[in-house]
Amino acid sequence: MPGNVLTPSLATHPVPTEGSSFDIIVVGAGVLGSAFASTFGKQGKRVLLLERDLAEPDRIVGELLQPGGVKALKELGLADCLEGIDAIPTYGYGVINGADHVHIPYLDDPETGKKYQGKSFHHGRFIQNLRAAASQTPNVTVVEATVNDVVHDSDGVRIVGVTCTPKKDTTASSSPASVSYFAPLTVIADGCFSKFRKQFIQKPVETTSHFVGFVLKDVQLPFPNHGHVILATPSPILMYQISTRDTRILVDVPGKLPSASSGALRSYLEKVVCPQLPATVQESFMTALETERLRSMPNSFLPPSTSSELGVILLGDAMNMRHPLTGGGMTVALNDVVYLKDMLKGEVTNDQEETMVQMELFFWKRKELSGVINVLAQALYALFSGGDENLIVLREGCFSYFKMGGECIRGPVGLLSGITRRRMVLVYHFYYVALHSIWLMFHKVTWAQVPATILKAFSVMMTACYVLLPVMWSELKA
């Protein structure tokens, strides 16, 4: 397939022997794990990167990188990973509400005078480029292996390595034996389905909906080179081009996912979703519905937290997740690596106590970006998917707010794109949307309806607080 990343072998040969020692062990060669390995390998650290399967992953999410993530890639020296994968430049969003729409362009880059630019792509192609960059970095060893467990010291108070089973060589007659590798720091970055999360984090993962996704071929989008958010009922739909011919569509399905095997899911997409799509998309949607495999991913929320275990840190989706509506996950992950490359440089990672001190500082430092993107994602999803009467008022008010243009779109898109990193800007615009929604209510009623509308206004404002404040509070707790 054109644009596929050709990587004959990403793994290091020969495989390190039993008991080999490194400066850092990284579990998981996804976005964060691969970028982390490359970054610290360049700093002279001996890094072991362990990944269960080095074949190109095939996922339906993680395909739109916001400008804040592109900027982080450049800071890490990994911008070349966006080349050679048929990536599509993105310049903002189009929000569609029935027959109405609003264009939300990204901000201008003060350094170049041009629009900030995001990138959308096939997830697997991007991951393979990141893995290739890691494998080509001096001091980085890449091993295809399943990590079985972490290894504690003799006192059981600190983690000193991992045990894993290397992937079986197709030419070998017997299965490989489990081996142990050692390092003063183990980084767990094994993604949203983390095998090790429950060992170190007590907070539960909340899943309220699923994305059902597939690819549309040669479709004409209302806003070329833009992400699309369709304010559909009962919840939003996303679309963005991921290669020259391919456009990803993600349909948010709240609650229990209809059965794919019984045909209930296909029927839902045909009868409920298709009529709400732009006319230029519907034919391609129905064609894809007949030819493409329907795949789903849970949309989960996990507030950030720190681990008290010496010798291990959790990063990426293993530690913190938000609804993917705003496409902020990769931007958060890459910026976390940007922060850590300075906070863990030098001999810090060799001292487990000092590493823990730096991770506490990191936990609060990262909130200048992650706190904005996490809260924005959860708040917008609540507004765009809620069937409650007050949430519908806020959703319509939000769309009307965007239509006013100027700072009403510059402020929100600066937050969404990962460029504006100020939580008070988020609070300001969120409550301005609430007040604007209330103003619209009063604008539509007669004088006789004013008393009841005043009570309704209080209810709407309370709903706005209920949406925003719990998520903000979750960001403040360790």
PDB file of C-alpha atoms in Angstrom, residues 119-297:
ATOM      1  CA  LYS A 119      -0.930  16.444  10.785  1.00  0.00           C
ATOM      2  CA  SER A 120      -3.290  13.526  10.218  1.00  0.00           C
ATOM      3  CA  PHE A 121      -2.123  10.088   9.120  1.00  0.00           C
ATOM      4  CA  HIS A 122      -2.526   6.343   9.396  1.00  0.00           C
ATOM      5  CA  HIS A 123      -1.601   5.613  13.005  1.00  0.00           C
ATOM      6  CA  GLY A 124       0.490   2.547  12.251  1.00  0.00           C
ATOM      7  CA  ARG A 125       2.687   4.308   9.708  1.00  0.00           C
ATOM      8  CA  PHE A 126       3.544   7.034  12.200  1.00  0.00           C
ATOM      9  CA  ILE A 127       4.293   4.493  14.933  1.00  0.00           C
ATOM     10  CA  GLN A 128       6.643   2.541  12.656  1.00  0.00           C
ATOM     11  CA  ASN A 129       8.583   5.726  11.884  1.00  0.00           C
ATOM     12  CA  LEU A 130       8.894   6.476  15.599  1.00  0.00           C
ATOM     13  CA  ARG A 131      10.060   2.922  16.268  1.00  0.00           C
ATOM     14  CA  ALA A 132      12.561   3.117  13.415  1.00  0.00           C
ATOM     15  CA  ALA A 133      13.919   6.385  14.838  1.00  0.00           C
ATOM     16  CA  ALA A 134      14.349   4.694  18.220  1.00  0.00           C
ATOM     17  CA  SER A 135      16.036   1.614  16.781  1.00  0.00           C
ATOM     18  CA  GLN A 136      18.490   3.812  14.857  1.00  0.00           C
ATOM     19  CA  THR A 137      19.392   5.896  17.900  1.00  0.00           C
ATOM     20  CA  PRO A 138      22.738   5.082  19.516  1.00  0.00           C
ATOM     21  CA  ASN A 139      22.427   3.400  22.929  1.00  0.00           C
ATOM     22  CA  VAL A 140      18.868   2.128  22.246  1.00  0.00           C
ATOM     23  CA  THR A 141      18.215  -1.627  22.161  1.00  0.00           C
ATOM     24  CA  VAL A 142      14.845  -2.752  20.790  1.00  0.00           C
ATOM     25  CA  VAL A 143      13.553  -6.208  21.727  1.00  0.00           C
ATOM     26  CA  GLU A 144      10.286  -7.816  20.605  1.00  0.00           C
ATOM     27  CA  ALA A 145       9.138  -9.458  23.816  1.00  0.00           C
ATOM     28  CA  THR A 146       6.157  -9.798  26.118  1.00  0.00           C
ATOM     29  CA  VAL A 147       6.868  -8.291  29.531  1.00  0.00           C
ATOM     30  CA  ASN A 148       5.596 -10.646  32.223  1.00  0.00           C
ATOM     31  CA  ASP A 149       6.301  -8.797  35.446  1.00  0.00           C
ATOM     32  CA  VAL A 150       8.471  -6.253  37.202  1.00  0.00           C
ATOM     33  CA  VAL A 151      11.375  -7.372  39.396  1.00  0.00           C
ATOM     34  CA  HIS A 152      11.764  -6.082  42.947  1.00  0.00           C
ATOM     35  CA  ASP A 153      14.962  -5.933  44.947  1.00  0.00           C
ATOM     36  CA  SER A 154      15.643  -8.415  47.732  1.00  0.00           C
ATOM     37  CA  ASP A 155      13.835  -6.175  50.240  1.00  0.00           C
ATOM     38  CA  GLY A 156      10.793  -5.830  47.987  1.00  0.00           C
ATOM     39  CA  VAL A 157      10.741  -2.031  48.307  1.00  0.00           C
ATOM     40  CA  ARG A 158      11.945  -0.938  44.895  1.00  0.00           C
ATOM     41  CA  ILE A 159      11.728  -2.112  41.295  1.00  0.00           C
ATOM     42  CA  VAL A 160      15.016  -3.000  39.637  1.00  0.00           C
ATOM     43  CA  GLY A 161      13.953  -4.493  36.314  1.00  0.00           C
ATOM     44  CA  VAL A 162      11.518  -6.718  34.416  1.00  0.00           C
ATOM     45  CA  THR A 163      11.060 -10.297  33.304  1.00  0.00           C
ATOM     46  CA  CYS A 164       9.961 -10.904  29.739  1.00  0.00           C
ATOM     47  CA  THR A 165       9.616 -13.600  27.092  1.00  0.00           C
ATOM     48  CA  PRO A 166      11.217 -12.773  23.731  1.00  0.00           C
ATOM     49  CA  LYS A 167       9.148 -13.487  20.655  1.00  0.00           C
ATOM     50  CA  LYS A 168       9.729 -16.960  19.289  1.00  0.00           C
ATOM     51  CA  ASP A 169      12.020 -17.170  16.299  1.00  0.00           C
ATOM     52  CA  THR A 170      10.124 -18.864  13.461  1.00  0.00           C
ATOM     53  CA  THR A 171      13.176 -21.006  12.769  1.00  0.00           C
ATOM     54  CA  ALA A 172      13.529 -22.179  16.371  1.00  0.00           C
ATOM     55  CA  SER A 173      12.156 -25.545  17.445  1.00  0.00           C
ATOM     56  CA  SER A 174      11.422 -24.585  21.047  1.00  0.00           C
ATOM     57  CA  SER A 175       9.792 -21.622  22.761  1.00  0.00           C
ATOM     58  CA  PRO A 176      12.176 -19.030  24.200  1.00  0.00           C
ATOM     59  CA  ALA A 177      12.751 -18.957  27.938  1.00  0.00           C
ATOM     60  CA  SER A 178      11.816 -16.007  30.104  1.00  0.00           C
ATOM     61  CA  VAL A 179      14.691 -13.588  30.731  1.00  0.00           C
ATOM     62  CA  SER A 180      15.316 -10.794  33.215  1.00  0.00           C
ATOM     63  CA  TYR A 181      16.728  -7.359  32.443  1.00  0.00           C
ATOM     64  CA  PHE A 182      17.730  -4.762  35.013  1.00  0.00           C
ATOM     65  CA  ALA A 183      17.750  -0.962  35.265  1.00  0.00           C
ATOM     66  CA  PRO A 184      17.383   1.655  38.022  1.00  0.00           C
ATOM     67  CA  LEU A 185      14.357   3.060  36.154  1.00  0.00           C
ATOM     68  CA  THR A 186      11.515   1.219  34.420  1.00  0.00           C
ATOM     69  CA  VAL A 187       9.062   3.271  32.352  1.00  0.00           C
ATOM     70  CA  ILE A 188       5.626   1.690  31.854  1.00  0.00           C
ATOM     71  CA  ALA A 189       4.096   3.047  28.654  1.00  0.00           C
ATOM     72  CA  ASP A 190       1.975   0.113  27.492  1.00  0.00           C
ATOM     73  CA  GLY A 191      -1.064   2.129  26.466  1.00  0.00           C
ATOM     74  CA  CYS A 192      -4.777   2.322  27.194  1.00  0.00           C
ATOM     75  CA  PHE A 193      -5.068  -1.428  27.900  1.00  0.00           C
ATOM     76  CA  SER A 194      -2.085  -1.340  30.261  1.00  0.00           C
ATOM     77  CA  LYS A 195      -1.186  -4.679  31.809  1.00  0.00           C
ATOM     78  CA  PHE A 196       0.553  -3.070  34.780  1.00  0.00           C
ATOM     79  CA  ARG A 197      -1.647  -0.071  35.597  1.00  0.00           C
ATOM     80  CA  LYS A 198      -3.553  -1.702  38.451  1.00  0.00           C
ATOM     81  CA  GLN A 199      -0.307  -2.590  40.217  1.00  0.00           C
ATOM     82  CA  PHE A 200       0.637   1.066  40.628  1.00  0.00           C
ATOM     83  CA  ILE A 201      -2.503   3.203  40.220  1.00  0.00           C
ATOM     84  CA  GLN A 202      -5.672   2.925  42.273  1.00  0.00           C
ATOM     85  CA  LYS A 203      -7.867   5.244  40.205  1.00  0.00           C
ATOM     86  CA  PRO A 204     -10.425   3.398  38.050  1.00  0.00           C
ATOM     87  CA  VAL A 205     -10.753   3.821  34.290  1.00  0.00           C
ATOM     88  CA  GLU A 206     -14.174   5.203  33.302  1.00  0.00           C
ATOM     89  CA  THR A 207     -15.577   4.254  29.887  1.00  0.00           C
ATOM     90  CA  THR A 208     -18.783   6.013  28.832  1.00  0.00           C
ATOM     91  CA  SER A 209     -18.810   5.399  25.085  1.00  0.00           C
ATOM     92  CA  HIS A 210     -17.059   3.739  22.149  1.00  0.00           C
ATOM     93  CA  PHE A 211     -15.791   5.027  18.843  1.00  0.00           C
ATOM     94  CA  VAL A 212     -16.817   2.928  15.861  1.00  0.00           C
ATOM     95  CA  GLY A 213     -14.456   3.684  13.009  1.00  0.00           C
ATOM     96  CA  PHE A 214     -13.709   2.810   9.418  1.00  0.00           C
ATOM     97  CA  VAL A 215     -12.201   4.407   6.324  1.00  0.00           C
ATOM     98  CA  LEU A 216     -14.072   6.328   3.615  1.00  0.00           C
ATOM     99  CA  LYS A 217     -12.492   6.324   0.149  1.00  0.00           C
ATOM    100  CA  ASP A 218     -12.088   9.417  -2.048  1.00  0.00           C
ATOM    101  CA  VAL A 219     -14.692  11.402  -0.131  1.00  0.00           C
ATOM    102  CA  GLN A 220     -15.287  15.129  -0.622  1.00  0.00           C
ATOM    103  CA  LEU A 221     -15.154  16.800   2.792  1.00  0.00           C
ATOM    104  CA  PRO A 222     -16.869  20.155   3.459  1.00  0.00           C
ATOM    105  CA  PHE A 223     -13.591  21.571   4.851  1.00  0.00           C
ATOM    106  CA  PRO A 224     -10.548  20.050   3.093  1.00  0.00           C
ATOM    107  CA  ASN A 225      -7.423  19.722   5.255  1.00  0.00           C
ATOM    108  CA  HIS A 226      -9.501  20.185   8.409  1.00  0.00           C
ATOM    109  CA  GLY A 227     -10.850  18.013  11.170  1.00  0.00           C
ATOM    110  CA  HIS A 228     -14.655  17.786  11.214  1.00  0.00           C
ATOM    111  CA  VAL A 229     -16.917  17.613  14.252  1.00  0.00           C
ATOM    112  CA  ILE A 230     -20.564  16.851  13.501  1.00  0.00           C
ATOM    113  CA  LEU A 231     -22.914  17.692  16.358  1.00  0.00           C
ATOM    114  CA  ALA A 232     -25.114  14.672  15.775  1.00  0.00           C
ATOM    115  CA  THR A 233     -27.727  12.982  17.947  1.00  0.00           C
ATOM    116  CA  PRO A 234     -27.080  11.303  20.332  1.00  0.00           C
ATOM    117  CA  SER A 235     -23.353  12.124  20.254  1.00  0.00           C
ATOM    118  CA  PRO A 236     -20.680  13.615  17.980  1.00  0.00           C
ATOM    119  CA  ILE A 237     -19.088  12.232  14.826  1.00  0.00           C
ATOM    120  CA  LEU A 238     -15.494  12.972  13.779  1.00  0.00           C
ATOM    121  CA  MET A 239     -13.987  12.954  10.290  1.00  0.00           C
ATOM    122  CA  TYR A 240     -10.512  13.789   9.033  1.00  0.00           C
ATOM    123  CA  GLN A 241      -8.433  12.818   6.028  1.00  0.00           C
ATOM    124  CA  ILE A 242      -5.537  10.482   6.926  1.00  0.00           C
ATOM    125  CA  SER A 243      -3.955   9.941   3.486  1.00  0.00           C
ATOM    126  CA  THR A 244      -4.412  10.968  -0.133  1.00  0.00           C
ATOM    127  CA  ARG A 245      -7.436   8.713  -0.628  1.00  0.00           C
ATOM    128  CA  ASP A 246      -8.484   7.775   2.915  1.00  0.00           C
ATOM    129  CA  THR A 247     -10.701   9.637   5.370  1.00  0.00           C
ATOM    130  CA  ARG A 248     -11.262   8.333   8.878  1.00  0.00           C
ATOM    131  CA  ILE A 249     -14.759   8.541  10.324  1.00  0.00           C
ATOM    132  CA  LEU A 250     -15.310   7.944  14.034  1.00  0.00           C
ATOM    133  CA  VAL A 251     -18.854   7.601  15.331  1.00  0.00           C
ATOM    134  CA  ASP A 252     -19.259   8.019  19.067  1.00  0.00           C
ATOM    135  CA  VAL A 253     -21.733   5.472  20.425  1.00  0.00           C
ATOM    136  CA  PRO A 254     -22.711   6.176  24.050  1.00  0.00           C
ATOM    137  CA  GLY A 255     -23.578   3.424  26.503  1.00  0.00           C
ATOM    138  CA  LYS A 256     -23.511  -0.228  25.480  1.00  0.00           C
ATOM    139  CA  LEU A 257     -22.236  -0.863  21.967  1.00  0.00           C
ATOM    140  CA  PRO A 258     -24.835  -2.515  19.683  1.00  0.00           C
ATOM    141  CA  SER A 259     -23.902  -6.011  18.534  1.00  0.00           C
ATOM    142  CA  ALA A 260     -21.884  -6.157  15.324  1.00  0.00           C
ATOM    143  CA  SER A 261     -22.510  -9.878  14.786  1.00  0.00           C
ATOM    144  CA  SER A 262     -26.301  -9.506  14.902  1.00  0.00           C
ATOM    145  CA  GLY A 263     -26.288  -6.566  12.485  1.00  0.00           C
ATOM    146  CA  ALA A 264     -27.564  -4.124  15.126  1.00  0.00           C
ATOM    147  CA  LEU A 265     -24.481  -1.923  14.868  1.00  0.00           C
ATOM    148  CA  ARG A 266     -24.637  -1.718  11.084  1.00  0.00           C
ATOM    149  CA  SER A 267     -28.343  -0.904  11.271  1.00  0.00           C
ATOM    150  CA  TYR A 268     -27.657   1.868  13.807  1.00  0.00           C
ATOM    151  CA  LEU A 269     -25.003   3.417  11.568  1.00  0.00           C
ATOM    152  CA  GLU A 270     -27.250   3.248   8.505  1.00  0.00           C
ATOM    153  CA  LYS A 271     -30.491   4.515  10.036  1.00  0.00           C
ATOM    154  CA  VAL A 272     -29.305   6.877  12.788  1.00  0.00           C
ATOM    155  CA  VAL A 273     -25.868   8.123  11.727  1.00  0.00           C
ATOM    156  CA  CYS A 274     -25.904   8.319   7.927  1.00  0.00           C
ATOM    157  CA  PRO A 275     -28.834  10.787   7.631  1.00  0.00           C
ATOM    158  CA  GLN A 276     -26.970  13.232   9.888  1.00  0.00           C
ATOM    159  CA  LEU A 277     -23.832  13.316   7.723  1.00  0.00           C
ATOM    160  CA  PRO A 278     -23.147  15.987   5.079  1.00  0.00           C
ATOM    161  CA  ALA A 279     -24.697  15.082   1.724  1.00  0.00           C
ATOM    162  CA  THR A 280     -21.266  14.835   0.056  1.00  0.00           C
ATOM    163  CA  VAL A 281     -20.257  12.107   2.519  1.00  0.00           C
ATOM    164  CA  GLN A 282     -23.357   9.896   2.668  1.00  0.00           C
ATOM    165  CA  GLU A 283     -22.773   7.830  -0.487  1.00  0.00           C
ATOM    166  CA  SER A 284     -19.174   7.041   0.464  1.00  0.00           C
ATOM    167  CA  PHE A 285     -20.338   6.237   3.998  1.00  0.00           C
ATOM    168  CA  MET A 286     -22.868   3.682   2.784  1.00  0.00           C
ATOM    169  CA  THR A 287     -20.315   2.119   0.425  1.00  0.00           C
ATOM    170  CA  ALA A 288     -17.799   1.784   3.253  1.00  0.00           C
ATOM    171  CA  LEU A 289     -20.487   0.359   5.505  1.00  0.00           C
ATOM    172  CA  GLU A 290     -20.846  -2.540   3.070  1.00  0.00           C
ATOM    173  CA  THR A 291     -17.148  -3.105   2.410  1.00  0.00           C
ATOM    174  CA  GLU A 292     -15.199  -2.059   5.513  1.00  0.00           C
ATOM    175  CA  ARG A 293     -14.743  -3.960   8.763  1.00  0.00           C
ATOM    176  CA  LEU A 294     -16.438  -2.161  11.661  1.00  0.00           C
ATOM    177  CA  ARG A 295     -13.977  -1.708  14.502  1.00  0.00           C
ATOM    178  CA  SER A 296     -14.418  -0.067  17.870  1.00  0.00           C
ATOM    179  CA  MET A 297     -12.340   1.440  20.664  1.00  0.00           C
TER     180      MET A 297
END
